[in-house]
Short mmCIF file of C-alpha atoms in Angstrom, two decimals:
data_model
loop_
_atom_site.label_atom_id
_atom_site.label_comp_id
_atom_site.label_asym_id
_atom_site.label_seq_id
_atom_site.Cartn_x
_atom_site.Cartn_y
_atom_site.Cartn_z
CA UNK A 3 -10.76 -19.23 -14.61
CA UNK A 4 -7.58 -16.91 -15.26
CA UNK A 5 -4.37 -17.53 -13.33
CA UNK A 6 -3.23 -14.60 -11.60
CA UNK A 7 0.47 -13.91 -12.14
CA UNK A 8 2.08 -12.43 -9.07
CA UNK A 9 5.82 -12.76 -7.80
CA UNK A 10 6.64 -12.88 -4.33
CA UNK A 11 8.56 -9.72 -4.85
CA UNK A 12 5.46 -7.62 -6.34
CA UNK A 13 3.57 -9.10 -3.27
CA UNK A 14 6.58 -7.96 -0.80
CA UNK A 15 6.72 -4.70 -2.69
CA UNK A 16 2.79 -4.28 -1.81
CA UNK A 17 3.42 -5.52 1.83
CA UNK A 18 6.17 -3.30 2.88
CA UNK A 19 3.88 -0.16 2.08
CA UNK A 20 1.01 -1.75 3.63
CA UNK A 21 3.13 -2.56 6.81
CA UNK A 22 4.39 1.01 6.70
CA UNK A 23 1.07 2.63 6.44
CA UNK A 24 -0.35 0.32 9.28
CA UNK A 25 2.78 1.15 11.55
CA UNK A 26 3.18 -2.38 12.13
CA UNK A 27 6.27 -3.70 13.69
CA UNK A 28 7.02 -7.00 11.90
CA UNK A 29 7.68 -7.19 8.18
CA UNK A 30 6.95 -10.40 6.29
CA UNK A 31 8.95 -9.41 3.05
CA UNK A 32 10.48 -11.58 0.30
CA UNK A 33 12.76 -13.64 2.36
CA UNK A 34 9.98 -14.48 4.94
CA UNK A 35 7.68 -14.89 2.12
CA UNK A 36 10.00 -17.42 0.30
CA UNK A 37 10.47 -19.08 3.67
CA UNK A 38 6.69 -19.70 4.10
CA UNK A 39 6.18 -20.96 0.21
CA UNK A 40 6.68 -24.40 -0.93
CA UNK A 41 10.14 -24.11 -2.59
CA UNK A 42 9.90 -24.56 -6.51
CA UNK A 43 5.98 -24.56 -6.81
CA UNK A 44 4.61 -22.22 -9.39
CA UNK A 45 1.49 -22.00 -7.30
CA UNK A 46 1.37 -19.67 -4.10
CA UNK A 47 1.05 -22.56 -1.77
CA UNK A 48 2.05 -22.39 2.01
CA UNK A 49 4.45 -24.75 3.44
CA UNK A 50 1.80 -25.10 6.38
CA UNK A 51 -1.39 -23.46 7.60
CA UNK A 52 -0.29 -19.77 8.79
CA UNK A 53 -0.42 -20.49 12.68
CA UNK A 54 -1.51 -23.26 14.60
CA UNK A 55 -4.15 -21.60 16.76
CA UNK A 56 -7.31 -20.11 15.16
CA UNK A 57 -6.60 -16.56 16.27
CA UNK A 58 -3.12 -16.29 14.92
CA UNK A 59 -4.36 -18.09 11.73
CA UNK A 60 -7.09 -15.76 11.13
CA UNK A 61 -4.83 -12.76 11.81
CA UNK A 62 -2.25 -13.85 9.55
CA UNK A 63 -4.33 -14.97 6.76
CA UNK A 64 -6.18 -11.60 6.98
CA UNK A 65 -2.99 -9.83 6.66
CA UNK A 66 -1.49 -11.80 3.84
CA UNK A 67 -4.87 -11.45 2.19
CA UNK A 68 -4.24 -7.58 2.16
CA UNK A 69 -0.84 -7.98 0.51
CA UNK A 70 -2.06 -10.20 -2.28
CA UNK A 71 -5.02 -8.06 -2.87
CA UNK A 72 -2.99 -4.69 -2.94
CA UNK A 73 -0.66 -6.33 -5.27
CA UNK A 74 -3.36 -7.49 -7.75
CA UNK A 75 -5.08 -3.85 -7.54
CA UNK A 76 -1.79 -2.43 -8.51
CA UNK A 77 -0.64 -4.72 -10.83
CA UNK A 78 -4.15 -5.68 -12.62
CA UNK A 79 -5.95 -2.43 -12.39
CA UNK A 80 -3.43 0.46 -11.92
CA UNK A 81 -4.27 1.43 -8.56
CA UNK A 82 -1.21 3.06 -6.73
CA UNK A 83 -2.79 5.09 -3.90
CA UNK A 84 -3.94 3.45 -0.91
CA UNK A 85 -5.54 5.55 1.99
CA UNK A 86 -6.29 3.16 4.90
CA UNK A 87 -9.76 3.40 6.28
CA UNK A 88 -9.82 3.87 9.97
CA UNK A 89 -12.65 4.55 12.80
CA UNK A 90 -12.23 8.40 12.20
CA UNK A 91 -14.07 8.94 9.10
CA UNK A 92 -13.81 12.53 9.36
CA UNK A 93 -10.05 12.25 8.59
CA UNK A 94 -11.03 10.73 5.13
CA UNK A 95 -12.72 14.15 4.15
CA UNK A 96 -11.50 16.08 1.40
CA UNK A 97 -11.81 19.48 -0.35
CA UNK A 98 -13.94 21.12 -1.25
CA UNK A 99 -16.99 18.99 -0.17
CA UNK A 100 -16.00 15.40 0.00
CA UNK A 101 -16.98 13.42 3.06
CA UNK A 102 -17.24 9.61 4.10
CA UNK A 103 -20.43 8.36 5.64
CA UNK A 104 -21.12 4.99 7.04
CA UNK A 105 -24.28 3.56 6.16
CA UNK A 106 -24.54 0.26 8.18
CA UNK A 107 -23.06 -1.20 11.28
CA UNK A 108 -20.27 -3.60 11.42
CA UNK A 109 -16.42 -3.17 10.24
CA UNK A 110 -15.43 -0.92 7.61
CA UNK A 111 -13.55 -1.85 4.60
CA UNK A 112 -9.87 -1.79 4.02
CA UNK A 113 -8.80 1.05 1.63
CA UNK A 114 -10.17 3.83 -0.45
CA UNK A 115 -7.91 3.88 -3.45
CA UNK A 116 -7.19 5.81 -6.73
CA UNK A 117 -5.14 5.26 -10.07
CA UNK A 118 -2.20 7.17 -10.44
CA UNK A 119 -1.84 7.88 -14.50
CA UNK A 120 -3.97 10.80 -14.60
CA UNK A 121 -5.80 9.88 -11.53
CA UNK A 122 -8.91 9.24 -13.29
CA UNK A 123 -10.35 6.36 -11.34
CA UNK A 124 -10.91 5.53 -7.42
CA UNK A 125 -12.64 2.93 -5.79
CA UNK A 126 -13.21 1.09 -2.17
CA UNK A 127 -11.70 -2.09 -1.54
CA UNK A 128 -11.76 -4.73 1.08
CA UNK A 129 -9.37 -7.95 1.51
CA UNK A 130 -9.96 -11.25 2.84
CA UNK A 131 -7.71 -14.28 3.22
CA UNK A 132 -9.12 -17.78 3.96
CA UNK A 133 -8.26 -21.22 4.85
CA UNK A 134 -11.87 -22.48 4.33
CA UNK A 135 -12.11 -26.16 2.73
CA UNK A 136 -15.41 -25.35 1.27
CA UNK A 137 -14.15 -22.65 -0.90
CA UNK A 138 -13.99 -18.97 -0.77
CA UNK A 139 -18.02 -17.92 -0.50
CA UNK A 140 -17.90 -16.87 2.93
CA UNK A 141 -14.99 -14.70 2.95
CA UNK A 142 -16.22 -13.27 -0.50
CA UNK A 143 -19.59 -12.63 0.75
CA UNK A 144 -18.27 -11.09 3.88
CA UNK A 145 -15.85 -8.60 2.15
CA UNK A 146 -18.97 -7.75 -0.54
CA UNK A 147 -21.14 -6.65 2.79
CA UNK A 148 -18.12 -4.74 4.17
CA UNK A 149 -17.26 -2.71 1.10
CA UNK A 150 -20.73 -1.47 0.79
CA UNK A 151 -20.69 0.21 4.26
CA UNK A 152 -19.35 3.53 3.38
CA UNK A 153 -20.25 6.14 0.91
CA UNK A 154 -18.63 8.75 -1.03
CA UNK A 155 -20.14 11.87 -0.58
CA UNK A 156 -20.25 14.97 -2.45
CA UNK A 157 -22.37 17.37 -0.46
CA UNK A 158 -25.59 15.23 -0.16
CA UNK A 159 -25.15 12.99 -3.06
CA UNK A 160 -23.22 9.58 -2.93
CA UNK A 161 -20.97 9.37 -5.66
CA UNK A 162 -20.96 6.22 -7.92
CA UNK A 163 -17.97 4.29 -6.67
CA UNK A 164 -16.37 0.99 -8.15
CA UNK A 165 -16.31 -1.47 -4.90
CA UNK A 166 -13.85 -4.33 -4.97
CA UNK A 167 -14.48 -7.26 -2.73
CA UNK A 168 -11.40 -9.49 -2.99
CA UNK A 169 -11.03 -12.99 -1.14
CA UNK A 170 -8.14 -15.16 -1.62
CA UNK A 171 -8.58 -19.02 -0.83
CA UNK A 172 -4.92 -20.21 0.30
CA UNK A 173 -3.28 -23.39 -0.79
CA UNK A 174 -1.47 -25.67 1.91
CA UNK A 175 1.04 -28.21 0.96
CA UNK A 176 -0.09 -31.68 1.77
CA UNK A 177 -3.69 -30.72 2.14
CA UNK A 178 -5.96 -32.06 -0.76
CA UNK A 179 -8.84 -30.30 0.58
CA UNK A 180 -6.69 -26.90 0.03
CA UNK A 181 -4.92 -28.11 -3.24
CA UNK A 182 -5.12 -24.73 -5.40
CA UNK A 183 -5.14 -20.93 -4.30
CA UNK A 184 -8.10 -18.75 -5.72
CA UNK A 185 -8.40 -14.96 -5.87
CA UNK A 186 -11.95 -14.06 -6.28
CA UNK A 187 -13.07 -10.62 -7.04
CA UNK A 188 -16.56 -8.53 -7.20
CA UNK A 189 -16.13 -5.17 -8.47
CA UNK A 190 -19.59 -3.58 -8.76
CA UNK A 191 -20.40 0.21 -9.29
CA UNK A 192 -22.67 1.67 -6.74
CA UNK A 193 -23.96 5.10 -5.86
CA UNK A 194 -26.56 7.71 -6.55
CA UNK A 195 -24.95 9.51 -9.32
CA UNK A 196 -21.65 9.50 -11.55
CA UNK A 197 -19.19 11.74 -10.40
CA UNK A 198 -18.07 15.06 -12.56
CA UNK A 199 -14.64 14.87 -13.90
CA UNK A 200 -13.70 17.62 -11.44
CA UNK A 201 -15.12 15.75 -8.43
CA UNK A 202 -13.29 12.62 -9.54
CA UNK A 203 -9.91 14.65 -9.59
CA UNK A 204 -10.56 16.04 -6.11
CA UNK A 205 -11.55 12.45 -4.71
CA UNK A 206 -8.27 10.83 -6.22
CA UNK A 207 -6.07 13.98 -4.80
CA UNK A 208 -7.81 13.48 -1.45
CA UNK A 209 -6.81 9.65 -1.36
CA UNK A 210 -3.39 10.43 -2.87
CA UNK A 211 -2.59 12.89 -0.01
CA UNK A 212 -3.98 10.58 2.49
CA UNK A 213 -1.97 7.84 1.01
CA UNK A 214 1.30 9.69 1.48
CA UNK A 215 0.21 11.00 4.84
CA UNK A 216 -0.03 7.21 6.26
CA UNK A 217 3.43 6.65 4.51
CA UNK A 218 4.88 9.55 6.63
CA UNK A 219 3.42 8.42 9.78
CA UNK A 220 4.90 5.08 9.18
CA UNK A 221 8.41 6.54 8.67
CA UNK A 222 8.22 8.39 12.10
CA UNK A 223 7.24 12.00 10.31
CA UNK A 224 4.33 13.19 12.52
CA UNK A 225 4.58 16.92 11.37
CA UNK A 226 4.48 16.00 7.48
CA UNK A 227 1.49 13.44 8.27
CA UNK A 228 -0.14 16.12 9.85
CA UNK A 229 0.54 18.71 6.98
CA UNK A 230 -0.65 16.18 4.52
CA UNK A 231 -4.11 15.47 6.32
CA UNK A 232 -4.69 19.23 6.48
CA UNK A 233 -3.94 19.52 2.86
CA UNK A 234 -6.71 16.91 2.04
CA UNK A 235 -9.38 19.56 3.25
CA UNK A 236 -7.58 22.60 1.98
CA UNK A 237 -7.62 24.12 -1.86
CA UNK A 238 -5.05 22.55 -3.96
CA UNK A 239 -1.47 24.05 -4.15
CA UNK A 240 -0.81 25.22 -0.66
CA UNK A 241 0.70 22.53 0.86
CA UNK A 242 4.05 23.06 2.64
CA UNK A 243 6.07 20.20 4.19
CA UNK A 244 8.25 20.49 7.47
CA UNK A 245 11.74 21.21 6.29
CA UNK A 246 13.41 19.36 9.43
CA UNK A 247 11.38 16.21 8.54
CA UNK A 248 12.89 16.19 4.78
CA UNK A 249 15.98 14.14 3.84
CA UNK A 250 18.11 14.68 0.63
CA UNK A 251 18.66 11.72 -0.94
CA UNK A 252 20.85 10.17 -3.81
CA UNK A 253 20.39 6.81 -5.33
CA UNK A 254 23.23 5.69 -7.29
CA UNK A 255 23.95 8.73 -9.77
CA UNK A 256 20.47 10.28 -9.24
CA UNK A 257 19.58 12.86 -6.59
CA UNK A 258 16.01 12.58 -5.48
CA UNK A 259 16.53 16.05 -3.54
CA UNK A 260 14.49 16.49 -0.43
CA UNK A 261 12.46 13.30 0.17
CA UNK A 262 10.33 11.48 2.70
CA UNK A 263 12.13 8.06 3.64
CA UNK A 264 12.93 5.38 6.13
CA UNK A 265 15.03 2.67 6.16
CA UNK A 266 13.57 -0.98 5.38
CA UNK A 267 15.16 -4.04 7.30
CA UNK A 268 14.21 -7.89 7.30
CA UNK A 269 12.04 -7.26 10.70
CA UNK A 270 10.63 -3.67 10.14
CA UNK A 271 11.00 0.02 9.35
CA UNK A 272 13.56 1.94 11.03
CA UNK A 273 13.09 5.84 10.95
CA UNK A 274 15.78 8.32 9.60
CA UNK A 275 17.30 10.09 12.95
CA UNK A 276 16.46 13.72 13.38
CA UNK A 277 19.73 13.98 15.24
CA UNK A 278 23.11 12.49 15.50
CA UNK A 279 25.30 11.09 13.07
CA UNK A 280 23.54 10.16 9.99
CA UNK A 281 26.56 8.13 8.46
CA UNK A 282 27.24 6.38 11.55
CA UNK A 283 23.38 5.48 11.48
CA UNK A 284 23.65 4.26 8.04
CA UNK A 285 27.04 2.45 8.48
CA UNK A 286 25.51 0.71 11.66
CA UNK A 287 22.54 -0.71 9.57
CA UNK A 288 24.73 -2.07 7.17
CA UNK A 289 27.04 -3.61 9.67
CA UNK A 290 23.98 -5.53 11.23
CA UNK A 291 21.74 -6.40 8.30
CA UNK A 292 24.36 -6.26 5.27
CA UNK A 293 22.65 -6.39 1.98
CA UNK A 294 19.16 -7.02 3.35
CA UNK A 295 18.79 -3.21 4.14
CA UNK A 296 17.13 -0.85 1.78
CA UNK A 297 15.69 2.72 1.62
CA UNK A 298 12.18 3.50 0.72
CA UNK A 299 11.34 7.21 -0.23
CA UNK A 300 9.19 9.52 -2.07
CA UNK A 301 10.16 13.02 -3.23
CA UNK A 302 8.82 16.26 -1.92
CA UNK A 303 8.13 17.46 -5.43
CA UNK A 304 6.09 14.58 -6.38
CA UNK A 305 3.75 15.05 -3.40
CA UNK A 306 3.60 18.79 -4.04
CA UNK A 307 2.43 17.87 -7.74
CA UNK A 308 -0.17 15.82 -6.59
CA UNK A 309 -1.49 18.76 -4.31
CA UNK A 310 -1.48 20.96 -7.21
CA UNK A 311 -3.57 18.26 -9.20
CA UNK A 312 -0.50 18.04 -11.55
CA UNK A 313 -0.47 14.00 -11.72
CA UNK A 314 2.73 12.61 -12.93
CA UNK A 315 3.37 9.45 -14.88
CA UNK A 316 5.99 7.08 -13.21
CA UNK A 317 7.99 5.08 -14.94
CA UNK A 318 6.95 1.82 -12.72
CA UNK A 319 8.81 -1.41 -13.15
CA UNK A 320 6.33 -3.73 -15.25
CA UNK A 321 8.01 -7.08 -14.14
CA UNK A 322 10.11 -7.54 -11.04
CA UNK A 323 11.83 -10.84 -10.91
CA UNK A 324 11.67 -13.07 -7.86
CA UNK A 325 14.50 -12.88 -5.17
CA UNK A 326 15.31 -9.29 -6.12
CA UNK A 327 13.78 -7.61 -3.15
CA UNK A 328 16.91 -6.19 -1.30
CA UNK A 329 19.17 -5.99 -4.44
CA UNK A 330 17.14 -4.01 -7.19
CA UNK A 331 16.50 -0.50 -7.18
CA UNK A 332 13.02 0.07 -8.40
CA UNK A 333 10.17 2.72 -8.67
CA UNK A 334 6.49 2.13 -7.69
CA UNK A 335 3.60 3.53 -9.71
CA UNK A 336 2.96 6.27 -6.66
CA UNK A 337 6.46 7.23 -7.10
CA UNK A 338 8.02 5.99 -4.18
CA UNK A 339 11.56 4.35 -4.74
CA UNK A 340 13.00 1.37 -3.01
CA UNK A 341 16.84 1.12 -3.32
CA UNK A 342 19.70 -0.95 -1.62
CA UNK A 343 21.02 1.43 1.29
CA UNK A 344 24.47 0.40 0.08
CA UNK A 345 23.82 2.50 -3.19
CA UNK A 346 22.61 5.64 -1.50
CA UNK A 347 23.81 8.79 0.17
CA UNK A 348 21.83 10.43 3.13
CA UNK A 349 21.85 13.85 4.29
CA UNK A 350 19.83 16.03 6.40
CA UNK A 351 17.68 18.83 4.62
CA UNK A 352 19.20 22.08 5.78
CA UNK A 353 16.74 24.15 7.89
CA UNK A 354 17.23 28.13 8.05
#
């Protein structure tokens, strides 16, 4: 078996985007992770099981399993766009004739995901987390079934799709039967026919727009989220974002221009207020949370480029040191940027 090297900050960076996209109210970011892990241990080993009762343990295990799987898919497979799969499969449809079909009963997989550089690959993925002392086979088997329950359709044809089933078996301090953590990955290609290059580009565009739409929803920007979901089903190049939901942002000596953004604090996501004194909002966050306050933002132009099928290549950080979640500015491979709030200047977009 090959060791997987992931820092707590890389997992926290995956967690922050997952939490925003799922509109969760709690945020187990870098500090929280460090509190849960055995200090000084090179292995990803919990101090104790995640929760004392079965329901809590199952929920937290599944959530942290998503964080680890997403960090793995980003770092080792190059996936940067993650569109959560929800019950309304029609919302996942894309232009010109892309649809998502459920082919079996049971729970749906977690994500549709696409690579960023050239947007030349896409996949469906399901993550599981487990404390099973007998191994990861049961969790991996469930993930394999789940990830096969949808097909990406172009007209009446099921497009060949890589299907990632990822199962993490946790390690717990003081438990010889849970001594080492494991991440197992199964990734077959399944479908009726290979997509054409044009179909691949349009599938990736649809996933990327869905990725940004769920970020906007988690940022508290409903008009932007609706515009992005509508663009998925429209011809490329026609996206227009609501000006009143954009924020002018400068980070250090760099202007990001109009952005979608929100504040990140240890216990959640705080939307940028549409009214009131924005400087008082910023200063209030710094007064309450101090250095543990950041801004997560993605530029309007980056989103418009994706809609136009002009995929940029972002200079994302390749190695992120542990312990730097709150105090290091960094760019993710989807173009989103996290920066300490103290280093940012926030202004509202002027609406004519």
